[in-house]
Structures are given as C-alpha cells and as structure tokens.
Amino acid sequence: MSTIESITLMLALVYSTSLLYWSGKKWGALVSGTLLVGATLASFFWPLLLILLVSVLVVTAVGQYRPAFATAEARPNTIREFSQHFFALSMLLVGVQYAINAGLLYAGETPWLMRPDVGDAFLPIAGGIELKAILTLGLWDQNHPAAVMMLCVVLLTGVLCKRAFCGWACPLGLAGEYLYKLRKRVIKAELLPPAWLDWPLRMLKYLLLIALFALVISMPSNSIPHYLSGNYHKVADLKMAAFFLMPSMVALICFGVIFALAAWRRQGFCRYICPYGALLGLVSFLSPFKIRRDSQHCLIETKGMKCDKCTRACPANISVHTQKDIRSDECQACMRCVSACPKKEALQLSTRNGINLSTRGLLIILLTVMFMVPLFAYVGGYWHSQTPDNIKMELIQKLDRIGH
C-alpha cells in the first residue's frame, strides 16, 4: 500500500474513531487533531503498523458505541462538505502519485514512487469482469485486484446508506457543484428542463449502465482467464490514464457535454450521465434507511403551514414535503432536507422500525466501509497489483497498439 493511500486511510479511520469517542466534547477536537497529525507523520514510516493500531481503536470504539454520540448533530452541511473535500484531496494526491509513477515507467526508469492501487477504482468494467471470475470460476485477478474490491465497496455503501457515496465522497459530484455555482454567478436562472425532457434524460445513465453490464455478461466465463492474463488487462489502467491525459476529439466533445450538463443544472452529471450513479440508485432501494417524514411533527399537518423548506433544499428536486417515505433513485442521502427542516423530529434518515441515522452516524458508516474493506483486502493479499514494473515498461512503449 502506497504512502498516500496509507495517509488517507489513517486520516479516515482516526476521524471516524474521534466521531465515536469525542462527539460533542470540547476537548475532543484537540485529541482528534493530535491523532490526525500523529497518524499523518507515522504513516510515512510505519503505515501497516499504524493501520492495524487504528483498526483496533475503531473496533474498540464500535464495541463501546454510545447511541448519544451517533445521534448528536453538528452542522450536517459542514460535515458533508468536509467529507467531500477530504475525498477530493485524497484523489488529487493519488492522481499526482499515479502520474509520476506512470511517467517514470514511460521513461523506462524503475519507479521510485509506488503506484497507488486505489486508482483501479476507475476500472469498473475490469472490476465487473473480475467479480464474474470470482463468482463463476473462483479466480482472483492478480493484475488489478483493487478494481473488484472498490466495486464491492461502492455497492456495499449503497446497500448500507443509499447513494451516500455520490453525495459525500464522489469528487466528480463536488466538481459539478462548483461548476453549477460558477454558472449561477453568470446566469442566475435555474434553467431546469421540462418534465417531459427530464425523464428521458435521466434514462441515459441507465442505458450506459446496461451497456457496461452487457460487456461483462457477454464475455464467456471460459475466456475470462485469458483476458485477465492478457496484455490489455495488464495495462488497462495506463490506457485509462492516456484517455484522460491525451484525449481524442471525440473524448473532448464528451467531456464538454459532461461539463455543460454539470453547469446547466445542479447534479446534472450525476442525474443524466453517471452509470455509477445509476447502479447505486438501483442498489439504494435495498437500503433499510430512507428519508422519512413524520406527519405527527411536520408543520404541514400539525400547524397547517405551507412549509416546503425540505423540498427547496433538495439538490435532486425531490418533492420531499409531499411524501412520507422518499424512495427515489436520485436521493443521495445528502441530508440537506433534514438540515433545512425547522422541526428536527419531522424529517429523519431512518429505518421502518424507527432506527435513526444521524449525519455523524452516516459518515462513520461510509468511512468505515470505504477504508476498512480495502484494509482487509490489503492485509489478505487482494489489493496490490502483481504486474512487474519491467512488464509495464515494455508494454507502455506500445500502448496504442494493444487492444482487446
């Protein structure tokens, strides 16, 4: 596991531990800050040792879990924005490290900076094929094992906490927010499409998802071992990097459309294009947690007021104030509606039997899943790529000639 991956892992796990132990206590910020700095410094020298140490702390924290800590609220929007920028910064550092590693390989030099395996998260098709290999053949890929692990991580977050990955972790979602805000400074109108156009546009991401599924499902199981051991799969990450760093004209047009959608309407990319969002939207229906409106506390029923603050706060334009349970595939569990509600008890992210999940509790689950699963994969030997650097140096010189 690379240094940057170790640092990110440490910060996430220590922060989630601090949320459990020191929520709402004045001296908690000092203790948490000290641990974060210590984790950062120690990661440069003893990443694995510190990973195991913090893992013990997290397990201990969960074992001594106090419901008051999980249900306490502290500026939900601030916590979510911190989470989004944390993940964006982490991916930026990973991208820089990956670019340096790939540049050294291209120059024919043995990399002095380790390749961050978490970059395989951008290989969803490879992850799907690897998952099929595991389920049908019991075969684990050795070239990009992190791809299937990160695919499973994202799916698990959808089952446990809806599309929280989209609303709390996805760097593309955060970039879209900034593009939208920039556009609003120039053109203040919302520019929302009419309902007859919005629905077909929303289906685009599902068509893309179906196309990706078709690629995975159509590959015969008996040909998967040959594919996984082939040259294309060995350099799939480098092909992906070249696509972004040296895009064709068609790719540039696609990027332009994506940026225009993100600026046109809030969460435009997530709503219309992102196949990962489509997948999580479907998986989120399995989550026991839903945004639920309690009519016994809502001002609409109790006071007869025309309150729609929750709906106006929703970036996906879901009509929250007219529904009892929000079952939309567009709900990202961002908790903006919960934060906007003037009656705390009226709107909650909860299960059908009344178990509430606070902003802090949601972030704890998200951080634990996204960082503990890769940790266990790393310790178990299912994370690091086994492709030798000399093979990569040889293949990267003929990257444009390597096909399926």
Short mmCIF file of C-alpha atoms in Angstrom, two decimals:
data_model
loop_
_atom_site.label_atom_id
_atom_site.label_comp_id
_atom_site.label_asym_id
_atom_site.label_seq_id
_atom_site.Cartn_x
_atom_site.Cartn_y
_atom_site.Cartn_z
CA MET A 1 0.00 0.00 0.00
CA SER A 2 1.44 3.35 -1.05
CA THR A 3 2.24 6.19 1.34
CA ILE A 4 -0.63 8.39 0.14
CA GLU A 5 -3.09 5.50 0.44
CA SER A 6 -1.82 4.84 3.97
CA ILE A 7 -2.15 8.50 4.97
CA THR A 8 -5.69 8.70 3.59
CA LEU A 9 -6.60 5.50 5.36
CA MET A 10 -5.20 6.75 8.64
CA LEU A 11 -6.98 10.08 8.50
CA ALA A 12 -10.32 8.49 7.68
CA LEU A 13 -10.17 5.83 10.38
CA VAL A 14 -8.85 8.17 13.07
CA TYR A 15 -11.52 10.74 12.22
CA SER A 16 -14.28 8.14 12.38
CA THR A 17 -12.90 6.94 15.72
CA SER A 18 -12.92 10.51 17.05
CA LEU A 19 -16.53 10.89 15.95
CA LEU A 20 -17.45 7.89 18.06
CA TYR A 21 -15.43 8.75 21.15
CA TRP A 22 -15.37 12.51 21.46
CA SER A 23 -18.52 13.79 19.80
CA GLY A 24 -19.85 16.90 21.48
CA LYS A 25 -16.95 17.23 23.96
CA LYS A 26 -14.89 20.42 23.99
CA TRP A 27 -11.57 18.65 24.41
CA GLY A 28 -12.43 16.17 21.67
CA ALA A 29 -11.22 18.49 18.89
CA LEU A 30 -7.77 18.72 20.48
CA VAL A 31 -7.47 14.95 20.92
CA SER A 32 -8.75 14.29 17.39
CA GLY A 33 -6.38 16.85 15.89
CA THR A 34 -3.42 15.36 17.74
CA LEU A 35 -4.30 11.89 16.49
CA LEU A 36 -4.70 13.13 12.93
CA VAL A 37 -1.28 14.80 12.94
CA GLY A 38 0.29 11.76 14.56
CA ALA A 39 -1.32 9.46 12.02
CA THR A 40 -0.04 11.59 9.14
CA LEU A 41 3.55 11.63 10.41
CA ALA A 42 3.61 7.97 11.41
CA SER A 43 2.21 6.87 8.05
CA PHE A 44 5.48 7.82 6.38
CA PHE A 45 7.38 5.26 8.44
CA TRP A 46 5.07 2.57 9.79
CA PRO A 47 1.95 2.52 7.60
CA LEU A 48 0.98 -1.09 8.21
CA LEU A 49 1.63 -0.94 11.95
CA LEU A 50 -0.44 2.21 12.27
CA ILE A 51 -3.21 0.74 10.12
CA LEU A 52 -3.52 -2.19 12.48
CA LEU A 53 -3.35 0.08 15.53
CA VAL A 54 -6.11 2.37 14.30
CA SER A 55 -8.17 -0.64 13.27
CA VAL A 56 -8.06 -1.85 16.86
CA LEU A 57 -9.19 1.60 18.01
CA VAL A 58 -12.11 1.58 15.57
CA VAL A 59 -13.19 -1.90 16.61
CA THR A 60 -12.95 -0.86 20.27
CA ALA A 61 -14.96 2.27 19.55
CA VAL A 62 -17.70 0.28 17.87
CA GLY A 63 -17.70 -2.13 20.79
CA GLN A 64 -18.19 0.77 23.23
CA TYR A 65 -20.70 2.51 20.97
CA ARG A 66 -22.86 5.11 22.66
CA PRO A 67 -26.14 5.95 20.92
CA ALA A 68 -25.99 9.58 22.08
CA PHE A 69 -22.79 10.05 20.10
CA ALA A 70 -24.31 8.66 16.91
CA THR A 71 -27.49 10.69 17.13
CA ALA A 72 -25.89 14.02 18.06
CA GLU A 73 -25.85 16.59 15.24
CA ALA A 74 -23.19 19.18 14.49
CA ARG A 75 -23.73 21.26 11.34
CA PRO A 76 -24.60 18.46 8.86
CA ASN A 77 -23.82 20.55 5.77
CA THR A 78 -20.40 21.44 7.16
CA ILE A 79 -19.62 17.78 7.91
CA ARG A 80 -20.70 16.71 4.42
CA GLU A 81 -18.63 19.42 2.72
CA PHE A 82 -15.62 18.42 4.81
CA SER A 83 -16.10 14.82 3.68
CA GLN A 84 -16.40 15.80 0.01
CA HIS A 85 -13.24 17.91 0.07
CA PHE A 86 -11.37 15.25 2.03
CA PHE A 87 -12.09 12.63 -0.63
CA ALA A 88 -11.37 15.08 -3.46
CA LEU A 89 -7.99 15.98 -1.94
CA SER A 90 -7.19 12.30 -1.44
CA MET A 91 -7.96 11.50 -5.09
CA LEU A 92 -5.90 14.50 -6.23
CA LEU A 93 -2.89 13.23 -4.29
CA VAL A 94 -3.47 9.74 -5.69
CA GLY A 95 -3.63 11.19 -9.21
CA VAL A 96 -0.34 13.04 -8.76
CA GLN A 97 1.38 9.94 -7.40
CA TYR A 98 -0.06 7.80 -10.21
CA ALA A 99 1.08 10.31 -12.87
CA ILE A 100 4.64 10.32 -11.50
CA ASN A 101 4.72 6.51 -11.42
CA ALA A 102 3.38 6.24 -14.99
CA GLY A 103 5.79 8.93 -16.24
CA LEU A 104 8.77 7.04 -14.86
CA LEU A 105 7.54 3.82 -16.48
CA TYR A 106 7.16 5.60 -19.82
CA ALA A 107 10.71 6.95 -19.50
CA GLY A 108 11.98 3.41 -18.98
CA GLU A 109 13.01 4.03 -15.37
CA THR A 110 12.15 1.87 -12.38
CA PRO A 111 9.62 3.97 -10.40
CA TRP A 112 10.87 5.29 -7.09
CA LEU A 113 7.28 6.18 -6.18
CA MET A 114 4.85 3.32 -5.69
CA ARG A 115 1.76 3.01 -7.86
CA PRO A 116 -1.44 3.71 -5.83
CA ASP A 117 -3.67 0.69 -6.37
CA VAL A 118 -6.81 2.62 -5.41
CA GLY A 119 -6.61 4.10 -8.93
CA ASP A 120 -8.09 0.80 -10.11
CA ALA A 121 -11.41 2.13 -8.83
CA PHE A 122 -11.63 3.88 -12.23
CA LEU A 123 -11.76 0.49 -13.98
CA PRO A 124 -15.43 -0.52 -13.43
CA ILE A 125 -15.55 -2.90 -16.41
CA ALA A 126 -12.42 -4.69 -15.20
CA GLY A 127 -13.95 -4.84 -11.72
CA GLY A 128 -17.14 -6.36 -13.13
CA ILE A 129 -15.22 -8.99 -15.11
CA GLU A 130 -13.13 -9.83 -12.06
CA LEU A 131 -16.27 -10.19 -9.95
CA LYS A 132 -17.70 -12.55 -12.57
CA ALA A 133 -14.45 -14.53 -12.49
CA ILE A 134 -14.67 -14.86 -8.71
CA LEU A 135 -18.32 -15.92 -8.74
CA THR A 136 -18.17 -18.33 -11.69
CA LEU A 137 -14.60 -19.64 -11.61
CA GLY A 138 -13.31 -18.87 -8.12
CA LEU A 139 -10.49 -16.98 -9.86
CA TRP A 140 -8.89 -13.87 -8.31
CA ASP A 141 -7.18 -11.42 -10.63
CA GLN A 142 -3.56 -10.58 -9.81
CA ASN A 143 -3.12 -7.56 -12.09
CA HIS A 144 -5.83 -5.21 -10.76
CA PRO A 145 -7.38 -6.82 -7.67
CA ALA A 146 -8.27 -3.41 -6.21
CA ALA A 147 -10.75 -2.86 -9.07
CA VAL A 148 -13.16 -5.53 -7.85
CA MET A 149 -12.60 -4.58 -4.21
CA MET A 150 -13.53 -0.94 -4.85
CA LEU A 151 -16.55 -2.01 -6.91
CA CYS A 152 -17.74 -4.10 -3.96
CA VAL A 153 -17.03 -1.19 -1.58
CA VAL A 154 -19.21 1.17 -3.60
CA LEU A 155 -22.01 -1.40 -3.83
CA LEU A 156 -21.83 -2.03 -0.09
CA THR A 157 -22.17 1.68 0.66
CA GLY A 158 -25.33 1.70 -1.48
CA VAL A 159 -26.85 -1.16 0.48
CA LEU A 160 -25.99 0.35 3.87
CA CYS A 161 -26.51 4.06 3.33
CA LYS A 162 -28.16 4.66 -0.05
CA ARG A 163 -26.30 6.86 -2.53
CA ALA A 164 -24.19 8.45 0.20
CA PHE A 165 -21.10 7.73 -1.90
CA CYS A 166 -22.43 10.17 -4.52
CA GLY A 167 -23.38 12.86 -2.03
CA TRP A 168 -20.49 12.52 0.40
CA ALA A 169 -17.45 11.06 -1.39
CA CYS A 170 -17.53 11.37 -5.19
CA PRO A 171 -15.03 14.02 -6.40
CA LEU A 172 -16.94 14.39 -9.68
CA GLY A 173 -20.05 15.36 -7.74
CA LEU A 174 -18.08 18.03 -5.89
CA ALA A 175 -16.62 19.34 -9.17
CA GLY A 176 -20.15 19.50 -10.55
CA GLU A 177 -21.25 21.59 -7.57
CA TYR A 178 -18.50 24.13 -8.25
CA LEU A 179 -19.34 24.27 -11.97
CA TYR A 180 -23.00 24.85 -11.14
CA LYS A 181 -22.16 27.63 -8.67
CA LEU A 182 -19.88 29.25 -11.24
CA ARG A 183 -22.63 29.19 -13.86
CA LYS A 184 -25.12 30.65 -11.36
CA ARG A 185 -22.87 33.67 -10.91
CA VAL A 186 -23.19 34.43 -14.61
CA ILE A 187 -26.72 33.14 -15.34
CA LYS A 188 -28.85 33.15 -12.20
CA ALA A 189 -31.86 31.31 -13.67
CA GLU A 190 -32.23 27.63 -12.78
CA LEU A 191 -32.73 26.50 -16.41
CA LEU A 192 -34.45 23.27 -15.34
CA PRO A 193 -35.67 21.10 -18.23
CA PRO A 194 -39.40 20.37 -18.52
CA ALA A 195 -40.67 17.11 -17.03
CA TRP A 196 -41.21 15.55 -20.47
CA LEU A 197 -37.49 16.02 -21.22
CA ASP A 198 -36.07 15.39 -17.73
CA TRP A 199 -37.32 11.80 -17.53
CA PRO A 200 -35.79 10.61 -20.85
CA LEU A 201 -32.54 12.35 -19.97
CA ARG A 202 -32.45 10.51 -16.64
CA MET A 203 -32.67 7.22 -18.55
CA LEU A 204 -29.37 7.93 -20.33
CA LYS A 205 -27.31 6.82 -17.33
CA TYR A 206 -29.27 3.57 -17.19
CA LEU A 207 -28.58 2.95 -20.87
CA LEU A 208 -24.88 3.43 -20.19
CA LEU A 209 -25.15 1.06 -17.22
CA ILE A 210 -26.88 -1.56 -19.40
CA ALA A 211 -24.08 -1.22 -21.97
CA LEU A 212 -21.45 -1.83 -19.27
CA PHE A 213 -23.40 -4.80 -17.94
CA ALA A 214 -23.64 -6.20 -21.47
CA LEU A 215 -19.85 -6.05 -21.86
CA VAL A 216 -19.36 -8.04 -18.66
CA ILE A 217 -22.18 -10.53 -19.13
CA SER A 218 -21.41 -11.22 -22.80
CA MET A 219 -17.87 -12.35 -22.01
CA PRO A 220 -17.88 -16.20 -21.75
CA SER A 221 -16.57 -17.47 -18.45
CA ASN A 222 -14.06 -19.77 -20.13
CA SER A 223 -12.41 -16.79 -21.86
CA ILE A 224 -12.02 -14.71 -18.71
CA PRO A 225 -8.69 -16.30 -17.60
CA HIS A 226 -7.18 -15.47 -20.99
CA TYR A 227 -8.41 -11.89 -20.75
CA LEU A 228 -7.15 -11.38 -17.19
CA SER A 229 -3.68 -12.65 -18.12
CA GLY A 230 -3.57 -10.69 -21.39
CA ASN A 231 -1.54 -7.58 -22.13
CA TYR A 232 -4.59 -5.32 -22.44
CA HIS A 233 -5.75 -6.04 -18.91
CA LYS A 234 -2.23 -5.60 -17.54
CA VAL A 235 -2.12 -2.02 -18.81
CA ALA A 236 -5.85 -1.20 -18.57
CA ASP A 237 -5.10 1.50 -16.01
CA LEU A 238 -2.47 3.07 -18.26
CA LYS A 239 -4.91 3.00 -21.20
CA MET A 240 -7.43 4.74 -18.96
CA ALA A 241 -4.86 7.35 -17.94
CA ALA A 242 -3.93 8.00 -21.58
CA PHE A 243 -7.62 8.50 -22.39
CA PHE A 244 -7.81 11.35 -19.88
CA LEU A 245 -4.34 12.85 -20.38
CA MET A 246 -4.26 12.59 -24.20
CA PRO A 247 -7.93 12.65 -25.18
CA SER A 248 -9.15 12.34 -28.75
CA MET A 249 -11.50 14.86 -30.32
CA VAL A 250 -14.48 12.61 -29.55
CA ALA A 251 -13.36 12.37 -25.92
CA LEU A 252 -13.02 16.17 -25.72
CA ILE A 253 -16.55 16.60 -27.06
CA CYS A 254 -17.84 14.12 -24.45
CA PHE A 255 -16.01 16.00 -21.69
CA GLY A 256 -17.54 19.24 -22.95
CA VAL A 257 -21.04 17.75 -22.80
CA ILE A 258 -20.43 16.49 -19.27
CA PHE A 259 -19.15 19.87 -18.07
CA ALA A 260 -22.08 21.63 -19.75
CA LEU A 261 -24.57 19.31 -18.05
CA ALA A 262 -22.92 19.83 -14.66
CA ALA A 263 -23.09 23.62 -15.09
CA TRP A 264 -26.58 23.61 -16.64
CA ARG A 265 -28.35 22.10 -13.67
CA ARG A 266 -27.37 21.04 -10.21
CA GLN A 267 -26.10 17.44 -10.19
CA GLY A 268 -26.56 17.33 -13.97
CA PHE A 269 -23.77 14.80 -14.49
CA CYS A 270 -24.99 12.60 -11.63
CA ARG A 271 -28.61 12.81 -12.79
CA TYR A 272 -28.17 12.16 -16.50
CA ILE A 273 -24.82 10.57 -17.35
CA CYS A 274 -23.09 8.74 -14.48
CA PRO A 275 -23.53 4.93 -14.75
CA TYR A 276 -22.17 4.52 -11.22
CA GLY A 277 -24.98 6.79 -10.03
CA ALA A 278 -27.47 4.60 -11.90
CA LEU A 279 -26.06 1.46 -10.28
CA LEU A 280 -26.14 2.99 -6.81
CA GLY A 281 -29.64 4.32 -7.46
CA LEU A 282 -30.85 0.76 -8.03
CA VAL A 283 -28.85 -0.71 -5.14
CA SER A 284 -30.10 2.02 -2.80
CA PHE A 285 -33.59 0.54 -2.90
CA LEU A 286 -32.14 -2.34 -0.83
CA SER A 287 -31.02 0.02 1.92
CA PRO A 288 -33.12 -0.11 5.09
CA PHE A 289 -32.52 3.62 5.58
CA LYS A 290 -34.79 6.13 3.88
CA ILE A 291 -35.58 9.80 4.40
CA ARG A 292 -38.90 9.58 6.27
CA ARG A 293 -41.30 12.40 7.11
CA ASP A 294 -43.22 12.11 10.38
CA SER A 295 -46.62 13.77 9.91
CA GLN A 296 -47.06 13.97 13.71
CA HIS A 297 -44.25 16.53 13.85
CA CYS A 298 -44.31 18.11 10.38
CA LEU A 299 -45.56 21.70 10.34
CA ILE A 300 -47.77 20.97 7.35
CA GLU A 301 -50.06 18.63 9.31
CA THR A 302 -49.58 19.93 12.85
CA LYS A 303 -49.78 23.68 12.14
CA GLY A 304 -51.41 23.76 8.72
CA MET A 305 -48.43 25.71 7.36
CA LYS A 306 -47.31 25.66 3.73
CA CYS A 307 -43.75 24.61 4.51
CA ASP A 308 -41.56 23.22 1.71
CA LYS A 309 -38.08 24.02 3.02
CA CYS A 310 -37.03 20.38 2.69
CA THR A 311 -38.02 20.26 -0.98
CA ARG A 312 -36.29 23.55 -1.77
CA ALA A 313 -33.10 22.28 -0.12
CA CYS A 314 -33.02 19.04 -2.14
CA PRO A 315 -30.47 19.29 -4.99
CA ALA A 316 -32.27 16.48 -6.86
CA ASN A 317 -35.60 18.40 -6.82
CA ILE A 318 -37.39 15.60 -4.99
CA SER A 319 -40.75 16.69 -3.60
CA VAL A 320 -39.90 15.76 -0.01
CA HIS A 321 -42.70 17.68 1.70
CA THR A 322 -45.43 15.76 -0.15
CA GLN A 323 -44.16 12.23 0.58
CA LYS A 324 -43.98 10.09 3.68
CA ASP A 325 -41.01 7.93 2.63
CA ILE A 326 -38.53 9.03 -0.03
CA ARG A 327 -37.86 6.08 -2.33
CA SER A 328 -36.34 7.97 -5.25
CA ASP A 329 -33.29 6.61 -7.05
CA GLU A 330 -31.98 10.21 -7.13
CA CYS A 331 -31.78 10.58 -3.34
CA GLN A 332 -28.10 10.83 -2.35
CA ALA A 333 -28.69 10.86 1.42
CA CYS A 334 -27.00 14.26 1.46
CA MET A 335 -29.16 15.25 4.47
CA ARG A 336 -29.76 18.76 3.13
CA CYS A 337 -33.51 18.30 3.55
CA VAL A 338 -33.04 17.12 7.13
CA SER A 339 -30.84 20.14 7.88
CA ALA A 340 -33.38 22.54 6.36
CA CYS A 341 -36.36 21.18 8.31
CA PRO A 342 -37.35 23.57 11.14
CA LYS A 343 -38.66 20.61 13.20
CA LYS A 344 -35.83 18.16 13.92
CA GLU A 345 -38.22 15.27 14.63
CA ALA A 346 -40.22 15.75 11.42
CA LEU A 347 -37.59 14.50 8.96
CA GLN A 348 -35.10 11.73 9.64
CA LEU A 349 -32.93 9.24 7.82
CA SER A 350 -34.25 6.11 9.46
CA THR A 351 -35.41 2.53 9.08
CA ARG A 352 -39.02 1.43 9.01
CA ASN A 353 -38.90 0.39 12.67
CA GLY A 354 -37.62 3.81 13.79
CA ILE A 355 -33.82 3.46 13.98
CA ASN A 356 -32.48 6.92 13.14
CA LEU A 357 -29.14 7.54 11.43
CA SER A 358 -27.64 10.96 12.05
CA THR A 359 -25.23 12.85 9.85
CA ARG A 360 -22.38 11.71 12.06
CA GLY A 361 -23.56 8.10 12.03
CA LEU A 362 -23.85 8.15 8.23
CA LEU A 363 -20.31 9.44 7.86
CA ILE A 364 -18.99 6.80 10.28
CA ILE A 365 -20.58 4.02 8.21
CA LEU A 366 -19.28 5.49 4.95
CA LEU A 367 -15.72 5.96 6.22
CA THR A 368 -15.64 2.53 7.83
CA VAL A 369 -16.82 0.70 4.69
CA MET A 370 -14.67 2.68 2.26
CA PHE A 371 -11.46 2.27 4.25
CA MET A 372 -11.81 -0.89 6.32
CA VAL A 373 -12.67 -3.14 3.35
CA PRO A 374 -9.55 -2.07 1.40
CA LEU A 375 -7.54 -2.53 4.60
CA PHE A 376 -8.70 -6.13 4.99
CA ALA A 377 -8.10 -6.69 1.26
CA TYR A 378 -4.55 -5.37 1.61
CA VAL A 379 -3.76 -7.48 4.66
CA GLY A 380 -5.29 -10.54 2.93
CA GLY A 381 -3.24 -10.04 -0.24
CA TYR A 382 -6.12 -8.98 -2.51
CA TRP A 383 -5.17 -5.35 -3.10
CA HIS A 384 -1.71 -4.81 -4.58
CA SER A 385 -1.10 -5.39 -8.30
CA GLN A 386 1.37 -8.20 -9.02
CA THR A 387 2.25 -6.96 -12.52
CA PRO A 388 6.06 -6.45 -12.57
CA ASP A 389 7.38 -2.98 -13.43
CA ASN A 390 9.56 -4.35 -16.24
CA ILE A 391 6.45 -5.77 -17.96
CA LYS A 392 4.71 -2.39 -17.63
CA MET A 393 7.76 -0.57 -19.03
CA GLU A 394 7.75 -2.88 -22.02
CA LEU A 395 4.01 -2.62 -22.69
CA ILE A 396 3.72 1.14 -22.16
CA GLN A 397 6.00 1.74 -25.16
CA LYS A 398 3.40 0.12 -27.46
CA LEU A 399 0.31 1.23 -25.55
CA ASP A 400 -1.57 2.48 -28.62
CA ARG A 401 -1.16 -0.90 -30.35
CA ILE A 402 -2.51 -3.01 -27.52
CA GLY A 403 -6.17 -3.92 -27.95
CA HIS A 404 -8.68 -6.38 -26.57
#
